[in-house]
XYZ file of C-alpha atoms in Angstrom:
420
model
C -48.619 143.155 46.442
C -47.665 142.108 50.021
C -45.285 143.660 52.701
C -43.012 142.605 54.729
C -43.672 140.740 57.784
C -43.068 142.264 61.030
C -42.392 139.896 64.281
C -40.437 138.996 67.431
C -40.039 135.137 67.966
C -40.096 132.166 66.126
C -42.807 130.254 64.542
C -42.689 126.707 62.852
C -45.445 126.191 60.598
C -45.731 122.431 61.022
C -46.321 122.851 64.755
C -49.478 124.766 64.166
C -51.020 121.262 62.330
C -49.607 119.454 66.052
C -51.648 118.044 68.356
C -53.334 120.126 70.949
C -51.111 118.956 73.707
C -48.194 119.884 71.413
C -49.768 123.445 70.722
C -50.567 124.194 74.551
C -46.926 123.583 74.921
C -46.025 125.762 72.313
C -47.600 128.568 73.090
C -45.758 129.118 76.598
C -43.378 129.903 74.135
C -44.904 132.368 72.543
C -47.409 133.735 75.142
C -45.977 136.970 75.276
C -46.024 137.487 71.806
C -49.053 138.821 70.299
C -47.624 138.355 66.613
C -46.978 135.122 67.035
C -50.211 134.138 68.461
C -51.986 136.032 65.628
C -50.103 133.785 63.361
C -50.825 130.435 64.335
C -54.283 131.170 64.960
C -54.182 132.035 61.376
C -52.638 129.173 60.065
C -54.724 126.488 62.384
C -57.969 128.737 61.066
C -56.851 128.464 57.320
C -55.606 124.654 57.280
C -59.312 124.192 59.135
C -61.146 125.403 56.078
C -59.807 124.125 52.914
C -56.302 125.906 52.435
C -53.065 123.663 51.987
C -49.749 125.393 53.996
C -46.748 123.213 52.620
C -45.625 121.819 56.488
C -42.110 122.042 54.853
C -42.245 125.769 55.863
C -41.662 128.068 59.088
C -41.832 131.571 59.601
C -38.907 132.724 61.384
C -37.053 136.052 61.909
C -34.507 136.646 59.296
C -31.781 136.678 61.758
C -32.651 133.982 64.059
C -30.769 135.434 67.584
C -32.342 139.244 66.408
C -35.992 138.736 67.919
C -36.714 142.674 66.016
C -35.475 141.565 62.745
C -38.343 140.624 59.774
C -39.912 137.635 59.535
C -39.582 135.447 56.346
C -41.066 132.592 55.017
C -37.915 129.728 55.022
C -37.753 125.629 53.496
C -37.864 123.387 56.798
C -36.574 121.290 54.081
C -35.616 121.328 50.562
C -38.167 121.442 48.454
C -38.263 120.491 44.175
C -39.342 123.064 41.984
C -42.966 122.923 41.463
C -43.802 121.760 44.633
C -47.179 123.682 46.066
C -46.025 126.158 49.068
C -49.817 126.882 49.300
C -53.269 127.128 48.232
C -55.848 129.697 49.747
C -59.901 128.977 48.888
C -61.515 131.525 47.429
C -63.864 132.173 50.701
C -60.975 132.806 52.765
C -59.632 136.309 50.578
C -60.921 139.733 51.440
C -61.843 141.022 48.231
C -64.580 143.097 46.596
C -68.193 142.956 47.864
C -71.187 142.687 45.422
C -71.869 146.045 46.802
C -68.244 147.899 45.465
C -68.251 151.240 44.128
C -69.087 150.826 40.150
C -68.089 154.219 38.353
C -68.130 154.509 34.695
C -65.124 156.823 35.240
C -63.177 154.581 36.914
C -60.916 151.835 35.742
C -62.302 148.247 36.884
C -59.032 147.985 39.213
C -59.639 151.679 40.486
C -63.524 150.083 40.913
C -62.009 146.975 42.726
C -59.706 149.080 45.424
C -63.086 150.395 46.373
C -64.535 147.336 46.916
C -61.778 145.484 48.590
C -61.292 148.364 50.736
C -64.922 148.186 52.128
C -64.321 144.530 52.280
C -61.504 145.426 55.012
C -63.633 148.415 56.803
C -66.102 145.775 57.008
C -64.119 142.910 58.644
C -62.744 145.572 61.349
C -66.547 146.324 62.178
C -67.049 142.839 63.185
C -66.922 141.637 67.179
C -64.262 139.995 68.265
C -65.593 136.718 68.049
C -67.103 137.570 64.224
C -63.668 138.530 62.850
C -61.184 136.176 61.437
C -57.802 135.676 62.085
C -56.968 136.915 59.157
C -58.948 140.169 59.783
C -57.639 140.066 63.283
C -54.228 139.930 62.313
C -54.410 142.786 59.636
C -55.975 144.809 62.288
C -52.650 143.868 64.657
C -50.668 145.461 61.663
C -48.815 149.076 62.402
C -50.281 151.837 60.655
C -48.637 154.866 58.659
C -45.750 153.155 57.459
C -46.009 153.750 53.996
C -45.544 157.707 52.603
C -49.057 158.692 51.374
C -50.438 158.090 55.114
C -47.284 160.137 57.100
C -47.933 162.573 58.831
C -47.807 166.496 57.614
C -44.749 167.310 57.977
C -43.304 164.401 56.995
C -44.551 164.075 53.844
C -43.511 167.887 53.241
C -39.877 167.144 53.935
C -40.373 164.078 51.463
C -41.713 166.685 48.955
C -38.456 169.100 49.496
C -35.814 165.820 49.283
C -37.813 165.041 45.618
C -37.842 168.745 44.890
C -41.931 168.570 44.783
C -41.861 165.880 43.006
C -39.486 166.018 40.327
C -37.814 163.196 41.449
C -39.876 159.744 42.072
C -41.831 158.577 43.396
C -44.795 161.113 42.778
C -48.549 161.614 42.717
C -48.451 159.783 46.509
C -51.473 162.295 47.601
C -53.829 160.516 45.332
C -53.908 157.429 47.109
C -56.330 159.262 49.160
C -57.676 161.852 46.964
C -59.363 158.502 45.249
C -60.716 157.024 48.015
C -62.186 160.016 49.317
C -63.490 161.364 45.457
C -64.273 158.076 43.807
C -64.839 155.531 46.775
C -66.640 158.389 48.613
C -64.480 157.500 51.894
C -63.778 159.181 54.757
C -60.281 160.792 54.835
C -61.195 161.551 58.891
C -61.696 158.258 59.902
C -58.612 156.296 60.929
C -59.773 152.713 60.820
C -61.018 153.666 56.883
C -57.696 155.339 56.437
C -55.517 152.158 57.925
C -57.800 149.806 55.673
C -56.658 152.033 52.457
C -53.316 151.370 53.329
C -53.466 147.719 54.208
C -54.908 147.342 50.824
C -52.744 149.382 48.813
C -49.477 147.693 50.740
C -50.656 144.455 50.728
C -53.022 143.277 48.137
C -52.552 141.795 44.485
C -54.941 143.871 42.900
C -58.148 143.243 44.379
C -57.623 140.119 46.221
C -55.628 140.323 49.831
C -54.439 136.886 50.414
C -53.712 135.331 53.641
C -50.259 133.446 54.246
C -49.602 134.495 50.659
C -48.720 137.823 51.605
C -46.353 136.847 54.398
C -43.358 136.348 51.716
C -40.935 139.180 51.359
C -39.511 140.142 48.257
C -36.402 139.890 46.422
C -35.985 140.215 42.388
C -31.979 138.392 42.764
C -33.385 135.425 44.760
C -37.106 135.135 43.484
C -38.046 131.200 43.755
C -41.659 131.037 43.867
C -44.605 131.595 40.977
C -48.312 131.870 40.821
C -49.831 128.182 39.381
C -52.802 130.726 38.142
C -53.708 134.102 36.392
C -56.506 135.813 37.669
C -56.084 138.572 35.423
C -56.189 136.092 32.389
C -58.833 134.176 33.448
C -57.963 131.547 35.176
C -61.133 131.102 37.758
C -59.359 131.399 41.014
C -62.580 130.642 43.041
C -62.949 127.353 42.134
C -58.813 126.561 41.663
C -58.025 128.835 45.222
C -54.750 130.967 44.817
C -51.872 128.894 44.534
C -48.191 129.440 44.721
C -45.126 126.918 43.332
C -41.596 126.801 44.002
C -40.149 128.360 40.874
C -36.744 126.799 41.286
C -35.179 124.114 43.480
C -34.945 125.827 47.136
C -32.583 124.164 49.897
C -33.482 123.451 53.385
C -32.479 126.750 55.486
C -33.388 129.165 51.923
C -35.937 132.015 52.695
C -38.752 131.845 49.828
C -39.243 135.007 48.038
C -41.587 136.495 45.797
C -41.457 139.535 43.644
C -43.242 142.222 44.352
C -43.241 144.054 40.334
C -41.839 141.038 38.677
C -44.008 138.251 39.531
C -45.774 136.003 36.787
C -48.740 137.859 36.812
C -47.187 141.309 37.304
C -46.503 141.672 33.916
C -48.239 145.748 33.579
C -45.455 146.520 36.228
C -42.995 145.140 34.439
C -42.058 148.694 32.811
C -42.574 151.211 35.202
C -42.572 150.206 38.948
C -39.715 150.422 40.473
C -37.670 150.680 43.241
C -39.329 154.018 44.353
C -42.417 152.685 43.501
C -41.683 149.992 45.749
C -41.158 152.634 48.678
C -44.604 154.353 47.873
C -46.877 151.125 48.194
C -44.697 148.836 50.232
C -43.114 151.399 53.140
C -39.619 149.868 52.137
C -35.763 150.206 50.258
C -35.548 146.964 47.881
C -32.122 145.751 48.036
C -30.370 144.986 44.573
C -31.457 144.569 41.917
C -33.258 147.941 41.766
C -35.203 150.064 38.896
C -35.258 153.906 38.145
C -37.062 155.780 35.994
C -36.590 159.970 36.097
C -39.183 160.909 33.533
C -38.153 164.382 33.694
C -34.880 163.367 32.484
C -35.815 160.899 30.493
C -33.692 158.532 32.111
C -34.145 154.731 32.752
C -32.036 152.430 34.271
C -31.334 149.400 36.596
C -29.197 148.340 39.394
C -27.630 145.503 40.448
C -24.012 143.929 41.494
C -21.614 143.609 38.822
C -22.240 140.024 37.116
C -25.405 139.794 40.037
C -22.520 139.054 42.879
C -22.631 140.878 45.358
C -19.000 139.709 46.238
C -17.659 142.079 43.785
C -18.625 145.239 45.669
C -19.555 147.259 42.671
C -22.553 148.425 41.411
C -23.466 149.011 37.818
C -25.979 151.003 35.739
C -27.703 149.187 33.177
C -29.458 151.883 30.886
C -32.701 150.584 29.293
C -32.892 153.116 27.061
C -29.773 155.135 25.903
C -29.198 157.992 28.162
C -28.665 161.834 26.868
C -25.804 164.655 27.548
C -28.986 166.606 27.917
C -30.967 163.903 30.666
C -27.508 163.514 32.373
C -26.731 166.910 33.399
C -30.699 167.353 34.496
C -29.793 164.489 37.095
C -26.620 166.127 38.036
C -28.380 169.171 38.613
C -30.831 167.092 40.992
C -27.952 165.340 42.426
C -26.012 168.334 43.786
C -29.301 169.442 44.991
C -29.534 166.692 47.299
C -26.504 166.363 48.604
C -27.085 170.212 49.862
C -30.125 168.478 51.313
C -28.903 165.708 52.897
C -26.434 167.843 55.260
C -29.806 168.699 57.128
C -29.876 165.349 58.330
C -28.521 165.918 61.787
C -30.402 169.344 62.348
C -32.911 169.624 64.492
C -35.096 171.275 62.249
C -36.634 167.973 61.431
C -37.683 167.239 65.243
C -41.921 167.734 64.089
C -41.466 164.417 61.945
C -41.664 161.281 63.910
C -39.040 158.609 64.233
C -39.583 155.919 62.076
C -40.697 158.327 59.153
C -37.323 160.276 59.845
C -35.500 156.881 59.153
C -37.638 155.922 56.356
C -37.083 159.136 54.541
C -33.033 158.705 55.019
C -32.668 155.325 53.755
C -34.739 156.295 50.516
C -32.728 159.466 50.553
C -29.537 156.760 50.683
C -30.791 154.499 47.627
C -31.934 157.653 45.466
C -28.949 159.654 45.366
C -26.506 156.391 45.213
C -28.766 155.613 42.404
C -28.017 159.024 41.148
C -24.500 158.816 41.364
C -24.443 155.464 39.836
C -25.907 156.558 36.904
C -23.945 159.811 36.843
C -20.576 157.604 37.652
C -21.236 155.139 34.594
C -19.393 155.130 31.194
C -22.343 154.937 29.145
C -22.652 156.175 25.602
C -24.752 159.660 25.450
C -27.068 160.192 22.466
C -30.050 162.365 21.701
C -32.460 159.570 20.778
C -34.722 159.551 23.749
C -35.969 163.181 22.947
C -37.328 162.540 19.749
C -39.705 159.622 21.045
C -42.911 159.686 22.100
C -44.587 160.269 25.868
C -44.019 156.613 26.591
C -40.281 156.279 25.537
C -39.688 154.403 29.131
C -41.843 151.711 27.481
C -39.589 148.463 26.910
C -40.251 146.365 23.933
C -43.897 146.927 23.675
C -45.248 145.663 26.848
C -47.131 149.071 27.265
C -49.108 150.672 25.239
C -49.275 154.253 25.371
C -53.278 154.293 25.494
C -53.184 153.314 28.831
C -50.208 155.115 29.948
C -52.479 156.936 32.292
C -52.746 154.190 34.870
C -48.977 154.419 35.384
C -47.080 156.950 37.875
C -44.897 158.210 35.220
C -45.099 161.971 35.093
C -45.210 163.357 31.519
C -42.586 165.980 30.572
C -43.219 168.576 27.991
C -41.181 168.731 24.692
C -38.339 170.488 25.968
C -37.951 168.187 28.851
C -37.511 170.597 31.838
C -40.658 170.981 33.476
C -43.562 168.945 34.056
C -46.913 169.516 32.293
């Protein structure tokens, strides 16, 4: 899945199909900005070889007058529901090389990572005037912004704030225990290491898509859809990889995707959540959020009462009925981190750098309001959830438990206190 977009100024899709007068002119504009130029070469280089960009579109910041704000992908004008936003040629994806990794051990996604990931190291090798844009503006991307590529120390203050763990997300050192044990990669080379996590933050599944993965997400305002299934069959080298307007959008409305709900995310329909979402994606989703504490046995979402945000309240929606016994193991957790969150003004925290720091806070913020939340709601306590099997956090079926073991749910023994 994709990650948010990162810019300074704005950028109007249509102009990059302008003439070349038009375009000089332009880019006076946006000479300063590297991003910007990265961008529109990007576009001009994919509308040159086969892909269709709806010229309905711009990429703008998010707040117009805030030149560090996100960039989003916003309707020029209003667009009907079904209407193509684009189409991206097979040829012009990074994705696994005849060459990729093929271990009998391995899962054929945990085979693909490999692949697309030397597809990546292997676009960065190129010269400058042998790369794409595409590759050129991955490369332009910031690096260590997502946890299991932080530095030391502060990925051991994320492991004290989760209590080692305990609390999600978890299992975030195996992002690179994998590459270096199944891909054979090299955990000392930075450019290998930034490719890992370009791929992991960015790509659906195997395939990293250009423009595609410019749209943020949002699961209360998601208005676009895949056309095709890759992971059903649907033969996206000969269709490209095409995405529809799910709904009606109005001229001004930011397009959004989800990132976990999509129409071909349906195996993270169960389990990835909003701390999941922090792991691969380096960000806090807004409402409407998912939690799952495994070692509590506790599942719920979050979202405004009646999904508007004009109430002001936030409720707990328990997807499976919550325990006396799963409760007080959150409270337990809860008053835990509120002892750690008064270290957030000490200086004892001065090794970890900046934007980590921040990132770890505003996780710290969502988890324990998700905490209380949960802790705060009036929901009916029963012993069910105990007496059901390792995959209990499965809803209606989706998952089976034989493949349980591709998820980042940490098994609990029978009593429920500890982790196996």
């Amino acid at each position: 899945m994709p990650l948010l977009i990162r810019g300074f100024l704005l950028l109007t899709i249509a102009a990059a199909a302008a003439s070349t007068a038009a375009a000089a002119a332009a880019s006076e504009t946006v000479a300063n900005d590297t991003q910007d130029v990265l961008i529109t070469d990007l576009i001009n280089w994919l509308r040159a070889n086969g892909s269709f960009i709806n010229d309905k579109l711009q990429i703008r910041h998010i707040t117009p007058d805030d030149p560090t704000s996100p960039r989003g992908l916003f309707a020029l004008e209003p667009l009907e529901e079904g209407e193509t936003v684009c189409n991206i040629p097979w040829d012009l994806m990074i994705k696994p090389s005849k060459n990729q990794v093929n271990d009998e051990e391995l899962s054929e996604h945990e085979n693909s990572d490999c692949g697309t990931i030397n597809a990546v190291i292997e676009e960065f090798s190129k010269s400058e005037t042998d790369m794409t844009p595409y590759g050129k503006y991955l490369l332009s991307q910031p690096r260590g912004y997502t946890l299991g590529f932080w530095s030391e120390e502060g990925k051991e203050l994320f492991w004290k704030m989760t209590d080692d763990e305990k609390l999600p997300p978890v299992w975030f050192e195996d992002i690179l225990e994998d590459w270096e044990e199944y891909c054979d990669g090299d955990v000392e080379n930075d450019d290998h290491m930034f490719a890992v996590m370009l791929v992991k933050a960015r790509a659906d599944e195997q395939y990293l898509v250009p423009f595609y993965d410019m749209m943020n997400h949002n699961n209360g305002k998601t208005n676009v859809a895949h056309k095709y299934d890759p992971y059903r069959g649907d033969p996206i080298d000969k269709t490209g990889y095409e995405m529809v307007t799910s709904k009606p959008i109005l001229a001004g409305e930011e397009l959004y995707n989800s990132y976990n709900h999509c129409t071909i995310c349906q195996h993270y329909y169960d389990w990835f959540g909003t701390p999941e979402m922090f792991l691969h994606f380096g960000f806090v989703e807004g409402y409407p959020q998912r939690w799952l504490f495994d070692f509590a046995r506790v599942k719920f979402d979050l979202d405004w009462k009646d999904g508007d945000k004009g109430t002001g309240e936030v409720v707990a929606d328990f997807l499976v009925p919550p325990s006396e016994k799963g409760m007080d193991l959150l409270k337990n957790e809860f008053d835990r981190l509120e002892k750690f969150g008064q270290t957030r003004e000490k200086s004892s925290n001065g090794d970890v750098p900046e934007y980590e720091l921040k990132s770890l806070w505003e996780y710290y913020d969502a988890l324990s309001g998700a905490l209380r939340y949960a802790l705060e709601s009036n929901a009916t306590l029963v012993d069910d959830v105990w007496s059901m099997d390792e995959d209990w956090w499965v809803k209606d079926g989706t998952l089976k438990a034989d493949n349980v073991d591709e998820h980042c749910v940490r098994l609990s023994n029978e009593n429920g206190n500890d982790e196996l």
